[in-house]
Amino acid sequence: MVSKPNPGKGNTTRIHDQQLRRGAGGELHQVADGGTPPLTTAQGVPVADDQNSLKVGGRGPTLMEDFHLREKLFHFDHERIPERVVHARGYGAHGFFETYKSLSDVTRADIFQRAGEKTPAFVRFSTVVGAKGSADLARDVRGFAVKLYTKEGNWDIVGNNIPVFFIQDAIKFPDLVHSVKEEPDRGFPQATAAHDNFWDFISLTPESMHMIMWAMSDRAIPRSFRFMEGFGVHTFRFLDAKDQSTFVKFIWKPKLGMQSVVWNEAVKINGADPDFHRRDLWNAIQSGDFPEWELCVQLFDQAFADAFEFDVLDPTKLIPEEVLPPIPVGRLVLDRMPDNLFAETEQVAFMTQNVPPGVDFSNDPLLQGRNFSYLDTQLKRLGSTNFTHLPINAPKCPFHHFQQDGHMAMRNPVGRANYQPNSWGAGPREAPTTGFRSFAADEAGSKVRLRPESFADHYSQARLFYRSQTPTEQSHIAMALGFELSKVQTGAIRERMLSHLLRIDDSLAAKVGEALGVARMPKPADAAVEPRDDLALSPALSILKNAPDSFAGRKLGILIGPGSDAGLITALRQASAAAGATVEIVAPHLGGTTLSDGSVADADHTVEGGPSVLFDAVALLLAEDMKHPAARDFAADAFRHCKIIAFTPAARTLMNRSGAEEDEGTIALDGKEAADAFLAACRKLRFWPREQRLLG
Ligand code: HDD
């Protein structure tokens, strides 16, 4: 007997006196009273007892007929799928791309035809080297993969937070990755390039020198996925309605500006919170502080490509923004976290070959190889040719084809015709005018295996990047190289790297040689092309030259103790909120800190569990000295990491004990105005002059 749906229960109904709920796909779920669905097996059989396996008597043997036990363990044993061979550790979010204006003059891609057009998007950020469970703040490239569910199919811009790459030809990718991952005989190190194999390969691969400058720069230890740029790296093509080509490079620019941590901070963050970047993105989106990037394009024609001093097909080279200013064409907003990390972030399949009509490839040999690898790797990872049947990978536009069967086919074409042409007049047909067409490039030449002469300058842009940095950033690159090469045990490798650095910049080589305690510098490496000294510097390559002058999206950590000034806490909270920042409280105990007005404050962290590396700036809001060693570390690290520090008179003792001297980056908190002045100072993000003084 089927009764009418019970009006009070929305989409529920009663059959045989059982409360049933209609699921999203229209299927009926048995609903125990009170709306909690009954536990079932994967076959839908309701489970009466999930606490005990079926046995003879209370202590007898377990029975094979216990299909619930067997199914549960069977599925558990097969939960894992192969992690990505690179970019294993990643974190994704949903959002949308909004087109600013029509680009119909250069591309017929539908996504760029109408201003204001919103396209669903999914983005996965990742590290490259570490395993799925490694820490977020490794020194590493960050993947920046964007899936745009356009009306003409999925478009994947599978980029990084660095605009160039280590190698020029995809054939060397397995060697590169083998060299950077843990060494095969010993199984370490995990998630770091600081070991002999990597630097051996790099020191024997001069083409990687430009990328090495980026990887040793602060770009490789970003403060947040929200504060880093993204790049498509390769030169692509836009094709207009007449299939005329315009070369294009893609750049994602973060609305909150760029920011990195310092290496000592990264090391400590990994200990305090290995999921730092994940938590940062999760908290931002869940609190409604949606991160945003602007998509910019560098457009150029064949004449520009021919005249440009580097080969636009060479993925180890970039086009300086001052030479070809990026044009903003849209914005990407991430506003929803996945319901389930495995279902979406782990199973998402990005492929460089996924391009819509109006976008096409160039002959960049790295891109050409990538176009094979991504499709191939998805079969290994997801176990079926039908990975596009997974919701996260399925197009959101209509699609029709004759592909059928294969493992886990969830949608087979229906009807008799599974081929074309066919006489049944059934099934989809090609779309010659609207369908994807390739650029009709004239290609000629004999079959050869060679590297073009035009790819041969391996030092000029490495030099350009280094010399475009501020002195602070240059010192960070030198320190990073010193750290990494100090972990290299083979002297010949260190020496080879120094000879490359001599080709990039003498002062850089000298700093690294000094850090390594080298008595005699080697001779400069042979250079197929003499490094250029005349390239105009590119300020766009520096993080610090493009600082956001804002504390928005950042986090203030306030250390409190008994008697801390309640009014000042309120003032700091108000000033932080006005700056678009968040506040977290650190105290000796999670609960029960009595403030100056007698109120009792709860904390977000204990002083042991909330080190200052978790915050962008700190306030030492003490009414009395705090002797806990973790309090000393809190102040000492904030000072060493050049953070802006506010302090009350009573905190001076702690500051002295921690070596935190008063300077222009420390603000005495003696009232509400000081709170506002402190947050204004936080717009600088760090007080870098302190570092030079500390490092001497
Ligand atoms: Fe790659 C994953 C980006 C070179 C082969 N790559 C992968 C991911 C990103 C990039 C962001 C993670 C995608 C995700 O989140 O699922 N890869 C790049 C960039 C490169 C690059 C920007 C240089 C410009 N990659 C590159 C080469 C090859 C690959 C040269 C092989 C010829 N990449 C892969 C892969 C991965 C991958 C093995 C592993 C997991 C996957 O594809 O889905 O196919």
XYZ file of C-alpha atoms and ligand atoms in Angstrom:
740
model
C 0.000 0.000 0.000
C 1.551 3.280 -1.041
C 0.280 6.279 0.829
C 0.441 9.849 -0.403
C 3.767 11.574 0.297
C 3.562 12.872 3.814
C 3.312 16.647 3.280
C 5.181 17.397 6.491
C 8.219 15.410 5.329
C 8.995 17.000 2.006
C 10.073 14.245 -0.382
C 9.276 11.332 1.889
C 6.537 8.781 1.459
C 5.327 5.694 3.336
C 5.254 2.191 1.880
C 4.133 -0.775 3.966
C 4.096 1.568 6.907
C 7.804 2.420 6.447
C 9.049 6.032 6.244
C 10.954 6.353 2.926
C 12.879 9.339 1.573
C 13.386 10.014 -2.132
C 17.097 10.500 -2.915
C 18.627 12.932 -5.396
C 18.363 10.358 -8.163
C 14.719 9.642 -7.321
C 15.591 6.371 -5.551
C 13.804 5.600 -2.296
C 15.788 5.319 0.955
C 14.319 3.715 4.049
C 14.283 6.366 6.752
C 14.276 5.222 10.345
C 11.954 7.264 12.518
C 13.335 10.724 13.185
C 14.863 11.023 9.695
C 18.122 9.102 10.293
C 18.546 6.644 7.407
C 19.117 3.010 8.395
C 22.656 1.658 7.946
C 22.734 -0.684 4.974
C 25.206 -2.811 3.044
C 26.418 -1.563 -0.354
C 23.643 -3.753 -1.738
C 21.047 -1.779 0.201
C 20.306 -4.467 2.777
C 19.506 -2.801 6.149
C 21.963 -3.790 8.877
C 20.640 -4.728 12.284
C 23.976 -5.013 14.112
C 27.198 -3.313 13.005
C 29.030 -3.980 16.285
C 29.409 -7.766 16.186
C 30.350 -10.275 13.494
C 28.212 -13.432 13.185
C 29.649 -16.190 15.399
C 28.636 -19.539 16.833
C 27.656 -18.685 20.364
C 29.274 -15.693 21.974
C 32.777 -17.082 21.677
C 32.603 -19.489 18.743
C 34.101 -19.214 15.237
C 33.038 -16.350 12.916
C 30.803 -17.571 10.085
C 31.626 -17.002 6.407
C 27.940 -16.390 5.772
C 28.341 -13.030 7.524
C 28.108 -11.126 4.248
C 27.981 -7.787 6.089
C 31.345 -8.462 7.746
C 32.893 -9.721 4.528
C 31.603 -6.872 2.371
C 32.718 -4.248 4.883
C 36.263 -5.625 5.158
C 36.442 -6.343 1.422
C 35.658 -2.742 0.561
C 37.944 -1.368 3.240
C 40.862 -3.398 1.835
C 40.383 -1.724 -1.572
C 39.844 1.887 -0.541
C 43.205 3.178 -1.724
C 43.980 4.122 -5.334
C 47.473 4.933 -6.646
C 48.486 8.426 -5.629
C 49.581 10.764 -8.417
C 53.144 10.003 -9.467
C 53.818 13.705 -8.991
C 51.562 16.293 -7.355
C 50.345 13.538 -5.033
C 49.532 15.990 -2.264
C 46.860 18.388 -3.344
C 43.853 20.303 -2.153
C 40.944 21.494 -4.242
C 37.958 23.786 -4.223
C 34.990 24.614 -6.440
C 34.221 28.045 -7.770
C 33.553 29.941 -10.925
C 35.330 31.877 -13.645
C 33.747 35.162 -14.730
C 34.638 36.630 -18.106
C 35.371 40.356 -18.041
C 34.906 41.076 -21.712
C 34.554 39.417 -25.080
C 37.763 38.177 -26.672
C 35.983 37.213 -29.885
C 38.582 39.166 -31.852
C 41.218 36.563 -30.970
C 39.313 33.425 -29.967
C 36.018 31.737 -30.714
C 36.156 29.882 -27.379
C 32.642 30.263 -26.004
C 33.890 31.041 -22.512
C 35.358 34.302 -23.812
C 32.393 35.539 -25.878
C 30.192 37.302 -23.320
C 31.186 39.690 -20.566
C 29.881 38.545 -17.204
C 29.644 34.918 -18.302
C 30.140 32.623 -15.301
C 31.696 29.195 -15.858
C 31.843 26.536 -13.119
C 35.411 25.742 -12.099
C 37.372 23.342 -9.920
C 40.942 24.077 -8.858
C 43.494 21.782 -7.281
C 46.621 23.161 -5.689
C 49.461 20.763 -5.009
C 53.079 20.219 -4.168
C 55.037 18.151 -6.681
C 57.613 16.025 -4.934
C 56.099 14.739 -1.714
C 53.830 11.776 -1.170
C 50.124 12.305 -0.486
C 50.743 12.499 3.248
C 53.700 14.873 3.170
C 53.698 18.366 4.666
C 52.341 21.458 2.928
C 55.240 23.828 3.480
C 57.937 21.879 1.635
C 60.196 23.970 -0.596
C 58.587 22.945 -3.865
C 56.750 24.070 -6.956
C 52.989 24.384 -6.370
C 50.576 22.895 -8.867
C 47.806 25.269 -9.904
C 45.395 23.150 -11.960
C 42.179 24.794 -13.141
C 39.276 22.839 -14.649
C 36.759 25.083 -16.419
C 33.467 23.334 -17.222
C 32.763 25.412 -20.323
C 29.694 25.152 -22.525
C 31.888 23.484 -25.134
C 33.528 20.951 -22.881
C 36.109 20.885 -20.118
C 39.116 23.150 -20.438
C 42.028 22.257 -18.123
C 44.745 24.850 -17.605
C 47.189 22.623 -15.760
C 49.725 25.091 -14.475
C 52.148 25.776 -11.655
C 52.905 28.777 -9.467
C 56.124 29.164 -11.487
C 56.014 30.258 -15.164
C 58.886 28.127 -16.438
C 60.008 24.542 -15.963
C 63.122 22.505 -15.237
C 63.342 20.812 -18.618
C 62.688 21.618 -22.253
C 61.681 18.216 -23.588
C 59.084 15.906 -22.039
C 61.341 12.909 -22.616
C 63.429 14.021 -19.642
C 60.462 14.232 -17.238
C 60.842 10.689 -15.813
C 64.538 11.383 -15.178
C 63.774 14.702 -13.499
C 61.147 13.156 -11.237
C 63.266 10.097 -10.439
C 66.106 12.399 -9.410
C 64.013 14.534 -7.055
C 61.967 11.788 -5.386
C 63.392 9.635 -2.593
C 66.523 7.793 -3.703
C 65.644 4.225 -4.802
C 68.251 2.391 -2.764
C 67.531 4.070 0.574
C 63.966 5.330 0.318
C 64.701 8.855 1.511
C 64.498 11.882 1.580
C 60.797 12.567 1.383
C 59.389 15.770 -0.155
C 62.650 17.640 -0.627
C 65.140 18.416 -3.391
C 67.988 18.724 -0.881
C 69.854 15.553 -1.786
C 72.544 14.253 -4.103
C 70.411 12.698 -6.853
C 68.396 15.845 -7.548
C 71.371 18.198 -7.572
C 73.414 15.705 -9.555
C 70.764 15.668 -12.297
C 70.314 19.447 -12.148
C 74.043 20.162 -12.227
C 74.220 18.023 -15.379
C 71.175 19.780 -16.913
C 72.059 23.432 -17.569
C 68.588 24.107 -19.081
C 67.139 23.899 -15.550
C 69.031 26.918 -14.188
C 66.230 29.429 -14.694
C 63.738 27.168 -12.915
C 66.255 26.585 -10.128
C 66.313 30.311 -9.407
C 62.528 30.222 -9.001
C 62.584 26.997 -6.957
C 65.192 28.429 -4.599
C 63.283 31.700 -4.310
C 60.469 32.487 -1.881
C 58.018 31.448 -4.623
C 58.567 27.846 -3.522
C 57.429 28.438 0.075
C 54.158 30.347 -0.375
C 52.321 31.597 2.732
C 49.019 30.425 1.245
C 47.583 29.051 -1.975
C 45.582 32.285 -1.874
C 48.703 34.426 -2.076
C 50.451 32.898 -5.063
C 50.376 33.404 -8.821
C 49.581 30.661 -11.319
C 50.946 30.148 -14.815
C 49.983 28.024 -17.810
C 53.725 28.027 -18.620
C 53.514 27.035 -22.274
C 52.709 29.153 -25.268
C 49.232 28.141 -26.474
C 47.189 29.396 -29.392
C 43.883 31.239 -29.499
C 41.987 30.612 -32.757
C 39.349 33.077 -33.920
C 36.245 32.284 -35.999
C 38.408 32.140 -39.117
C 40.968 29.836 -37.405
C 43.520 32.626 -37.387
C 46.006 32.090 -34.599
C 47.200 34.387 -31.833
C 49.788 33.056 -29.423
C 48.738 33.231 -25.776
C 50.264 32.649 -22.334
C 48.094 32.447 -19.203
C 48.773 34.072 -15.828
C 46.642 33.927 -12.647
C 47.199 36.939 -10.339
C 45.954 36.678 -6.714
C 43.642 39.462 -5.551
C 45.222 39.353 -2.079
C 48.694 39.786 -3.504
C 51.680 37.492 -3.192
C 53.301 36.475 0.088
C 55.721 33.787 1.191
C 57.121 32.593 4.477
C 60.830 32.361 5.286
C 62.565 28.990 5.291
C 63.082 28.731 9.076
C 59.365 29.487 9.427
C 58.410 26.856 6.837
C 60.380 24.202 8.702
C 58.582 25.059 11.934
C 55.153 25.327 10.333
C 55.562 21.803 9.004
C 56.106 20.632 12.548
C 53.292 22.658 14.056
C 50.717 22.100 11.295
C 51.649 19.928 8.272
C 48.239 20.809 6.792
C 48.859 24.570 7.014
C 47.881 25.397 3.432
C 44.886 23.066 3.479
C 43.557 24.551 6.698
C 44.160 28.067 5.399
C 42.094 27.459 2.247
C 39.393 25.535 4.131
C 39.020 28.278 6.779
C 38.973 31.076 4.211
C 36.257 29.492 2.070
C 34.182 28.191 4.979
C 34.213 31.688 6.529
C 33.108 33.270 3.257
C 36.441 34.973 2.562
C 36.515 33.608 -0.986
C 39.970 33.702 -2.620
C 40.108 35.279 -6.054
C 42.556 35.472 -8.934
C 42.513 37.533 -12.095
C 43.204 35.654 -15.317
C 45.565 37.643 -17.491
C 46.775 36.792 -20.958
C 49.882 37.727 -22.882
C 48.848 37.845 -26.536
C 51.321 37.987 -29.387
C 51.650 37.139 -33.052
C 54.226 35.307 -35.125
C 56.133 38.507 -35.816
C 56.572 39.131 -32.095
C 57.609 35.502 -31.606
C 60.177 35.765 -34.383
C 61.578 39.000 -32.990
C 61.601 37.956 -29.327
C 65.107 37.138 -28.082
C 64.052 33.738 -26.783
C 62.089 30.909 -28.354
C 58.424 31.055 -27.305
C 58.330 27.247 -27.634
C 60.977 26.890 -24.906
C 59.264 26.162 -21.537
C 62.352 27.279 -19.616
C 61.794 30.837 -20.825
C 59.175 33.486 -20.048
C 58.112 36.730 -21.688
C 58.722 39.513 -19.145
C 55.507 41.308 -18.253
C 57.203 44.611 -18.952
C 57.857 43.403 -22.511
C 54.342 42.088 -23.040
C 51.929 43.431 -20.390
C 49.350 40.862 -19.273
C 45.757 41.741 -20.144
C 43.111 40.935 -17.464
C 40.303 38.924 -19.078
C 38.396 37.415 -16.174
C 38.377 36.395 -12.556
C 38.426 33.041 -10.771
C 36.649 32.810 -7.410
C 36.787 29.728 -5.180
C 33.663 29.616 -3.019
C 32.922 26.005 -2.104
C 34.898 23.174 -0.610
C 34.318 19.621 -1.908
C 31.814 17.496 -0.002
C 34.355 14.717 0.035
C 38.066 15.000 -0.593
C 38.470 11.576 -2.183
C 35.438 11.814 -4.452
C 36.465 15.149 -5.861
C 40.012 16.256 -5.118
C 41.592 12.814 -5.313
C 39.556 11.657 -8.304
C 39.677 14.842 -10.338
C 41.536 14.220 -13.598
C 43.258 17.178 -15.219
C 44.645 16.852 -18.706
C 46.519 19.403 -20.785
C 44.783 17.965 -23.856
C 41.416 19.217 -22.589
C 40.953 22.401 -24.586
C 37.748 23.849 -26.088
C 37.323 25.037 -29.668
C 39.210 28.319 -30.045
C 42.177 27.151 -27.960
C 45.030 25.079 -29.435
C 48.512 23.867 -28.682
C 51.909 25.136 -29.757
C 54.835 22.854 -30.634
C 56.362 23.324 -27.191
C 57.952 19.862 -26.772
C 57.093 19.766 -23.094
C 53.413 20.418 -23.786
C 53.387 17.869 -26.578
C 54.634 15.187 -24.177
C 52.265 16.283 -21.446
C 49.371 15.820 -23.851
C 50.109 12.099 -23.808
C 50.985 11.631 -20.172
C 47.889 13.009 -18.453
C 45.349 10.824 -20.221
C 47.600 7.827 -19.698
C 48.080 8.484 -16.008
C 44.349 8.799 -15.311
C 43.790 5.215 -16.411
C 46.410 4.095 -13.915
C 45.072 6.276 -11.127
C 41.329 5.855 -11.576
C 41.337 2.319 -12.939
C 38.895 2.831 -15.761
C 38.631 4.461 -19.133
C 35.312 5.811 -17.831
C 36.851 8.329 -15.415
C 34.767 11.026 -17.083
C 31.698 9.271 -15.662
C 32.790 10.517 -12.243
C 30.838 13.721 -11.466
C 33.997 15.777 -10.850
C 35.313 14.899 -14.315
C 32.042 14.878 -16.243
C 31.386 17.797 -18.589
C 28.574 20.066 -17.440
C 27.532 20.667 -21.041
C 25.636 18.165 -23.250
C 27.866 15.473 -24.690
C 27.177 12.680 -27.180
C 29.551 10.049 -28.500
C 29.765 6.355 -29.339
C 32.247 5.399 -26.627
C 30.825 2.413 -24.764
C 31.517 -0.261 -22.159
C 34.802 -0.414 -20.185
C 35.020 -0.786 -16.409
C 32.358 0.936 -14.350
C 30.446 2.263 -17.354
C 27.696 4.333 -15.737
C 26.249 5.734 -18.948
C 26.311 3.649 -22.085
C 24.855 5.170 -25.248
C 21.350 3.784 -25.840
C 19.815 2.485 -29.057
C 21.101 0.380 -31.898
C 23.636 2.723 -33.482
C 26.999 2.699 -31.734
C 28.881 3.738 -34.845
C 28.676 6.310 -37.606
C 28.012 6.718 -40.433
C 24.925 4.535 -39.953
C 21.706 4.029 -41.839
C 19.544 4.368 -38.786
C 19.868 8.160 -38.767
C 20.673 7.737 -35.096
C 23.426 9.055 -32.832
C 25.510 12.231 -32.903
C 27.181 13.645 -35.992
C 30.327 15.788 -36.376
C 29.921 19.537 -35.964
C 32.209 20.899 -38.693
C 31.584 24.563 -37.959
C 31.358 24.609 -34.174
C 33.588 21.617 -33.424
C 37.239 21.737 -32.333
C 39.645 22.492 -35.144
C 43.422 22.642 -34.987
C 45.466 25.480 -36.337
C 46.514 24.567 -39.863
C 50.193 25.157 -39.175
C 52.640 24.489 -42.007
C 55.097 21.985 -40.602
C 58.125 20.761 -42.571
C 61.509 19.154 -41.967
C 63.186 15.744 -41.565
C 62.668 13.452 -38.576
C 65.406 14.344 -36.087
C 66.178 14.078 -32.385
C 67.836 17.362 -31.535
C 67.471 20.392 -29.258
C 66.944 23.632 -31.188
C 69.758 26.185 -31.080
C 67.094 28.722 -30.077
C 66.693 26.818 -26.779
C 70.390 27.010 -25.925
C 70.634 30.110 -23.696
C 70.349 28.588 -20.217
C 71.637 31.444 -18.064
C 70.341 34.801 -19.291
C 66.813 34.496 -17.903
C 68.131 32.841 -14.735
C 70.259 35.949 -14.341
C 67.279 38.175 -15.216
C 65.160 36.561 -12.496
C 67.861 36.795 -9.836
C 68.810 40.381 -10.611
C 65.146 41.455 -10.703
C 64.746 40.452 -7.044
C 65.148 42.771 -4.054
C 68.307 42.280 -1.956
C 66.163 40.514 0.649
C 64.880 38.045 -1.932
C 68.353 37.585 -3.390
C 69.676 36.695 0.048
C 66.848 34.173 0.442
C 67.853 32.514 -2.831
C 71.477 32.347 -1.721
C 70.488 30.937 1.671
C 68.220 28.355 0.052
C 70.980 27.196 -2.271
C 73.377 27.107 0.660
C 70.928 24.991 2.646
C 70.119 22.613 -0.208
C 73.711 22.109 -1.325
C 74.820 21.636 2.280
C 72.717 18.467 2.205
C 74.585 17.246 -0.891
C 77.335 14.898 0.191
C 79.209 14.666 -3.116
C 81.639 17.549 -3.443
C 81.781 17.335 -7.242
C 78.044 18.024 -7.436
C 78.317 21.066 -5.205
C 81.199 22.292 -7.295
C 79.300 21.796 -10.553
C 76.425 23.831 -9.153
C 78.788 26.648 -8.117
C 80.149 26.738 -11.659
C 76.595 27.230 -12.964
C 75.935 29.943 -10.389
C 79.036 31.764 -11.622
C 77.300 31.951 -15.004
C 74.177 33.399 -13.399
C 75.606 35.973 -11.000
C 79.049 36.257 -9.405
C 77.738 37.655 -6.128
C 75.219 34.834 -5.826
C 77.937 32.265 -6.467
C 80.173 33.934 -3.900
C 77.439 33.930 -1.224
C 76.711 30.251 -1.802
C 80.403 29.374 -1.936
C 80.905 31.168 1.364
C 77.919 29.372 2.911
C 79.460 26.067 1.859
C 82.878 27.105 3.076
C 84.467 26.541 -0.319
C 88.141 27.492 -0.274
C 88.476 27.962 -4.038
C 85.654 28.656 -6.449
C 85.548 26.453 -9.561
C 85.713 27.936 -13.028
C 82.419 28.988 -14.585
C 80.489 26.285 -16.403
C 80.784 26.109 -20.167
C 77.943 28.073 -21.736
C 76.651 27.296 -25.222
C 75.356 30.876 -25.278
C 77.101 33.635 -23.334
C 74.654 34.938 -20.656
C 73.196 38.322 -21.566
C 73.956 41.322 -19.368
C 71.698 43.701 -21.236
C 68.249 42.321 -20.447
C 66.053 44.985 -18.838
C 65.207 43.931 -15.292
C 61.655 42.738 -14.698
C 60.198 44.063 -11.401
C 57.129 41.873 -12.011
C 59.303 38.884 -11.075
C 59.729 40.085 -7.500
C 57.232 39.295 -4.747
C 58.367 42.139 -2.522
C 58.322 44.741 -5.275
C 54.664 43.839 -5.795
C 53.618 43.564 -2.135
C 49.847 44.105 -1.644
C 50.184 46.855 1.046
C 47.348 45.105 2.863
C 46.822 42.711 5.771
C 43.605 41.358 4.264
C 43.306 37.584 4.379
C 46.069 37.377 6.934
C 45.954 36.246 10.595
C 46.944 38.009 13.820
C 47.978 35.900 16.810
C 47.376 37.533 20.210
C 49.253 36.049 23.172
C 47.351 36.711 26.404
C 47.809 35.823 30.041
C 46.122 36.590 33.373
C 45.066 40.243 33.549
C 45.546 40.986 29.835
C 43.768 44.171 28.818
C 40.275 43.200 27.637
C 39.802 46.582 25.956
C 42.963 46.161 23.924
C 41.886 42.688 22.796
C 38.623 44.185 21.600
C 40.452 47.045 19.879
C 42.762 44.611 18.097
C 39.838 42.440 17.030
C 38.037 45.476 15.615
C 41.118 46.793 13.814
C 41.841 43.339 12.383
C 38.281 42.901 11.159
C 38.435 46.322 9.532
C 41.643 45.220 7.783
C 39.966 42.040 6.525
C 42.133 39.872 8.762
C 41.310 37.208 11.329
C 42.414 36.896 14.949
C 43.300 33.874 17.056
C 44.032 33.901 20.759
C 46.962 32.051 22.322
C 47.092 31.538 26.084
C 48.729 29.287 28.673
C 45.455 27.355 28.907
C 42.656 26.822 26.402
C 40.056 28.138 28.813
C 39.844 30.321 31.858
C 42.168 33.285 31.325
C 40.830 36.079 33.510
C 41.242 39.466 31.817
C 41.659 42.946 33.246
C 37.902 43.506 33.461
C 37.275 40.226 35.277
C 35.885 38.510 32.201
C 37.204 35.050 31.367
C 38.627 34.507 27.881
C 38.890 31.258 25.953
C 41.846 30.711 23.628
C 42.133 29.118 20.190
C 45.510 27.619 21.042
C 47.588 26.920 24.093
C 50.994 28.573 23.965
C 52.543 25.145 23.282
C 50.177 24.402 20.404
C 49.957 27.847 18.854
C 53.478 28.900 17.839
C 53.857 32.301 16.212
C 54.722 30.644 12.855
C 50.971 30.086 12.452
C 50.353 33.824 12.317
C 51.300 36.691 10.039
C 51.767 39.157 12.893
C 51.606 38.873 16.679
C 50.589 40.937 19.680
C 52.197 40.153 23.056
C 49.318 41.363 25.190
C 50.631 40.488 28.644
C 49.903 42.090 31.992
C 52.726 40.154 33.611
C 55.782 38.217 32.472
C 55.152 34.782 30.956
C 58.024 32.446 31.729
C 56.801 29.431 29.717
C 59.593 28.450 27.245
C 56.992 28.268 24.480
C 56.218 31.945 25.127
C 59.884 32.746 24.618
C 59.873 30.792 21.333
C 56.650 32.562 20.330
C 58.327 35.961 20.600
C 61.734 34.843 19.340
C 60.363 33.243 16.164
C 58.086 36.172 15.383
C 61.069 38.482 15.707
C 63.398 36.282 13.670
C 60.767 35.921 10.925
C 60.582 39.705 10.663
C 56.948 39.858 11.710
C 55.312 43.019 12.943
C 55.043 42.679 16.724
C 52.853 44.639 19.142
C 53.706 44.477 22.800
C 52.517 45.804 26.144
C 54.985 47.216 28.674
C 54.738 43.987 30.681
C 55.788 41.992 27.607
C 59.142 43.746 27.418
C 60.708 41.219 29.798
C 59.596 38.357 27.580
C 60.867 40.184 24.508
C 64.258 40.748 26.084
C 64.433 37.113 27.151
C 63.631 36.054 23.608
C 66.099 38.393 21.929
C 63.300 40.400 20.327
C 64.691 43.939 20.307
C 62.490 46.954 19.744
C 62.728 48.302 16.210
C 60.443 49.895 13.621
C 58.727 46.554 13.276
C 57.703 46.428 16.945
C 54.833 48.604 18.181
C 54.322 49.480 21.857
C 50.661 48.940 22.708
C 49.582 51.673 25.057
C 46.028 52.256 23.915
C 43.403 51.884 21.172
C 45.199 54.263 18.815
C 48.224 52.005 19.076
C 46.039 49.061 18.022
C 45.080 50.916 14.852
C 48.701 51.941 14.253
C 49.770 48.333 14.711
C 47.295 47.033 12.157
C 48.351 49.782 9.790
C 51.952 48.632 10.193
C 50.867 45.051 9.475
C 50.059 46.133 5.913
C 53.817 45.828 5.284
C 53.447 42.105 6.160
C 57.073 41.846 7.339
C 59.790 44.220 8.563
C 62.622 43.017 6.341
C 65.373 45.425 7.457
C 65.457 43.383 10.712
C 66.665 40.332 8.793
C 69.787 42.001 7.495
C 70.594 43.087 11.026
C 69.972 39.596 12.385
C 72.003 37.889 9.673
C 74.782 40.411 9.914
Fe 52.533 17.586 -14.808
C 50.253 16.144 -12.761
C 51.598 20.697 -13.792
C 55.132 18.934 -16.528
C 52.987 14.631 -16.313
N 51.227 18.291 -13.515
C 50.399 17.556 -12.732
C 49.621 18.414 -11.903
C 49.991 19.690 -12.203
C 50.990 19.603 -13.218
C 49.463 20.967 -11.598
C 48.590 17.966 -10.871
C 47.243 17.937 -11.489
C 46.222 17.561 -10.418
O 46.071 18.368 -9.472
O 45.659 16.477 -10.494
N 53.263 19.428 -15.048
C 52.681 20.594 -14.655
C 53.360 21.715 -15.250
C 54.361 21.223 -15.990
C 54.289 19.779 -15.884
C 52.981 23.161 -15.042
C 55.400 21.903 -16.814
C 55.142 23.027 -17.495
N 53.816 16.924 -16.156
C 54.814 17.627 -16.785
C 55.461 16.804 -17.773
C 54.857 15.592 -17.719
C 53.831 15.687 -16.704
C 56.600 17.246 -18.664
C 55.096 14.335 -18.492
C 55.568 14.349 -19.723
N 51.840 15.742 -14.535
C 52.148 14.676 -15.287
C 51.396 13.418 -14.870
C 50.519 13.924 -13.755
C 50.889 15.384 -13.630
C 52.334 12.311 -14.487
C 50.607 13.136 -12.484
C 49.184 13.009 -11.998
C 48.382 13.464 -13.117
O 49.160 13.833 -14.158
O 47.173 13.529 -13.151
O 50.602 12.976 -15.932
